[in-house]
Amino acid sequence: MAGKRRHPAHRAIIYGGVLGGMSNDRINELLHEVNERALPKSSYDSIRKHYVPYFEKDMRRLGAAIENPPTWSALKHAGEHAIPSDVAPADDPADDE
């Protein structure tokens, strides 16, 4: 279930960190430094699996996602494979608690 929406600066840490190969622990250290809640391991794994390929296809998507994260339906529409069917279409794994 999605939690409170994150600020774009926090999404930048999360998406940039995951895309840059940082560990979930390191991303959580950075989030802690800016008084933001931790990113659950399941959300980290989901971003790695579904969002990184989405960003790699067109890096402009990363900047757009920081401002307004793509929904699961947007990822599915963009042709990403293996999108979970048990999540709400508007959920963003960066918002998970």
mmCIF file of C-alpha atoms in Angstrom:
data_model
loop_
_atom_site.group_PDB
_atom_site.id
_atom_site.type_symbol
_atom_site.label_atom_id
_atom_site.label_comp_id
_atom_site.label_asym_id
_atom_site.label_seq_id
_atom_site.Cartn_x
_atom_site.Cartn_y
_atom_site.Cartn_z
ATOM 1 C CA MET A 1 0.000 0.000 0.000
ATOM 2 C CA ALA A 2 1.335 3.434 -0.865
ATOM 3 C CA GLY A 3 2.289 5.762 1.918
ATOM 4 C CA LYS A 4 2.429 9.530 2.046
ATOM 5 C CA ARG A 5 3.708 11.035 -1.194
ATOM 6 C CA ARG A 6 7.388 11.858 -1.131
ATOM 7 C CA HIS A 7 8.874 15.239 -1.950
ATOM 8 C CA PRO A 8 10.659 15.434 -5.335
ATOM 9 C CA ALA A 9 14.021 15.815 -3.554
ATOM 10 C CA HIS A 10 13.454 12.515 -1.771
ATOM 11 C CA ARG A 11 12.435 10.791 -5.004
ATOM 12 C CA ALA A 12 15.649 12.149 -6.574
ATOM 13 C CA ILE A 13 17.659 10.424 -3.837
ATOM 14 C CA ILE A 14 15.716 7.197 -4.294
ATOM 15 C CA TYR A 15 15.592 7.003 -8.080
ATOM 16 C CA GLY A 16 19.102 8.372 -8.557
ATOM 17 C CA GLY A 17 20.482 6.063 -5.899
ATOM 18 C CA VAL A 18 18.818 2.955 -7.288
ATOM 19 C CA LEU A 19 19.759 3.853 -10.866
ATOM 20 C CA GLY A 20 23.329 4.566 -9.731
ATOM 21 C CA GLY A 21 23.670 1.162 -8.091
ATOM 22 C CA MET A 22 23.511 2.261 -4.446
ATOM 23 C CA SER A 23 22.409 -0.292 -1.898
ATOM 24 C CA ASN A 24 19.090 0.011 -0.116
ATOM 25 C CA ASP A 25 21.006 0.627 3.119
ATOM 26 C CA ARG A 26 22.976 3.533 1.617
ATOM 27 C CA ILE A 27 19.837 5.102 0.163
ATOM 28 C CA ASN A 28 18.211 4.829 3.580
ATOM 29 C CA GLU A 29 21.234 6.526 5.178
ATOM 30 C CA LEU A 30 20.845 9.430 2.742
ATOM 31 C CA LEU A 31 17.101 9.608 3.380
ATOM 32 C CA HIS A 32 17.760 9.615 7.131
ATOM 33 C CA GLU A 33 20.176 12.560 6.692
ATOM 34 C CA VAL A 34 17.294 14.630 5.287
ATOM 35 C CA ASN A 35 14.801 13.370 7.905
ATOM 36 C CA GLU A 36 12.861 11.228 5.434
ATOM 37 C CA ARG A 37 11.432 7.784 6.119
ATOM 38 C CA ALA A 38 13.306 4.736 4.911
ATOM 39 C CA LEU A 39 12.646 2.977 1.631
ATOM 40 C CA PRO A 40 11.462 -0.595 2.283
ATOM 41 C CA LYS A 41 13.553 -3.344 0.686
ATOM 42 C CA SER A 42 10.529 -4.521 -1.306
ATOM 43 C CA SER A 43 10.141 -1.027 -2.800
ATOM 44 C CA TYR A 44 13.857 -0.837 -3.567
ATOM 45 C CA ASP A 45 13.635 -4.181 -5.381
ATOM 46 C CA SER A 46 10.527 -3.081 -7.270
ATOM 47 C CA ILE A 47 12.187 0.144 -8.433
ATOM 48 C CA ARG A 48 15.267 -1.798 -9.564
ATOM 49 C CA LYS A 49 13.167 -4.309 -11.463
ATOM 50 C CA HIS A 50 10.567 -2.059 -13.082
ATOM 51 C CA TYR A 51 11.675 1.568 -13.027
ATOM 52 C CA VAL A 52 15.374 1.245 -13.895
ATOM 53 C CA PRO A 53 14.643 -0.327 -17.305
ATOM 54 C CA TYR A 54 11.981 2.347 -17.847
ATOM 55 C CA PHE A 55 14.513 5.108 -17.086
ATOM 56 C CA GLU A 56 17.271 3.485 -19.142
ATOM 57 C CA LYS A 57 15.111 3.539 -22.277
ATOM 58 C CA ASP A 58 14.939 7.353 -22.094
ATOM 59 C CA MET A 59 16.802 9.186 -19.333
ATOM 60 C CA ARG A 60 14.435 12.155 -19.637
ATOM 61 C CA ARG A 61 11.931 9.900 -17.896
ATOM 62 C CA LEU A 62 14.057 10.123 -14.738
ATOM 63 C CA GLY A 63 13.651 13.891 -14.476
ATOM 64 C CA ALA A 64 9.949 13.633 -15.195
ATOM 65 C CA ALA A 65 9.564 10.875 -12.565
ATOM 66 C CA ILE A 66 11.241 12.978 -9.885
ATOM 67 C CA GLU A 67 8.589 15.639 -10.395
ATOM 68 C CA ASN A 68 5.659 13.298 -11.051
ATOM 69 C CA PRO A 69 6.344 9.563 -10.678
ATOM 70 C CA PRO A 70 4.966 7.241 -13.330
ATOM 71 C CA THR A 71 2.154 4.997 -12.224
ATOM 72 C CA TRP A 72 2.163 1.254 -12.732
ATOM 73 C CA SER A 73 -0.306 1.757 -15.579
ATOM 74 C CA ALA A 74 2.078 4.240 -17.221
ATOM 75 C CA LEU A 75 4.863 1.678 -16.989
ATOM 76 C CA LYS A 76 2.601 -0.968 -18.481
ATOM 77 C CA HIS A 77 1.582 1.447 -21.252
ATOM 78 C CA ALA A 78 5.269 2.142 -21.937
ATOM 79 C CA GLY A 79 5.684 -1.559 -22.607
ATOM 80 C CA GLU A 80 7.446 -2.676 -19.451
ATOM 81 C CA HIS A 81 7.108 -6.370 -18.749
ATOM 82 C CA ALA A 82 6.130 -8.200 -15.579
ATOM 83 C CA ILE A 83 4.366 -5.265 -13.961
ATOM 84 C CA PRO A 84 2.749 -6.496 -10.754
ATOM 85 C CA SER A 85 -0.966 -7.100 -11.072
ATOM 86 C CA ASP A 86 -1.645 -6.795 -7.341
ATOM 87 C CA VAL A 87 -0.944 -3.071 -6.995
ATOM 88 C CA ALA A 88 -3.137 -0.058 -7.613
ATOM 89 C CA PRO A 89 -2.408 1.518 -11.010
ATOM 90 C CA ALA A 90 -1.550 4.892 -9.456
ATOM 91 C CA ASP A 91 0.878 3.526 -6.816
ATOM 92 C CA ASP A 92 4.540 4.486 -6.823
ATOM 93 C CA PRO A 93 6.879 2.113 -4.971
ATOM 94 C CA ALA A 94 8.907 5.072 -3.686
ATOM 95 C CA ASP A 95 5.870 6.020 -1.605
ATOM 96 C CA ASP A 96 5.544 2.602 0.053
ATOM 97 C CA GLU A 97 5.898 2.361 3.793
#
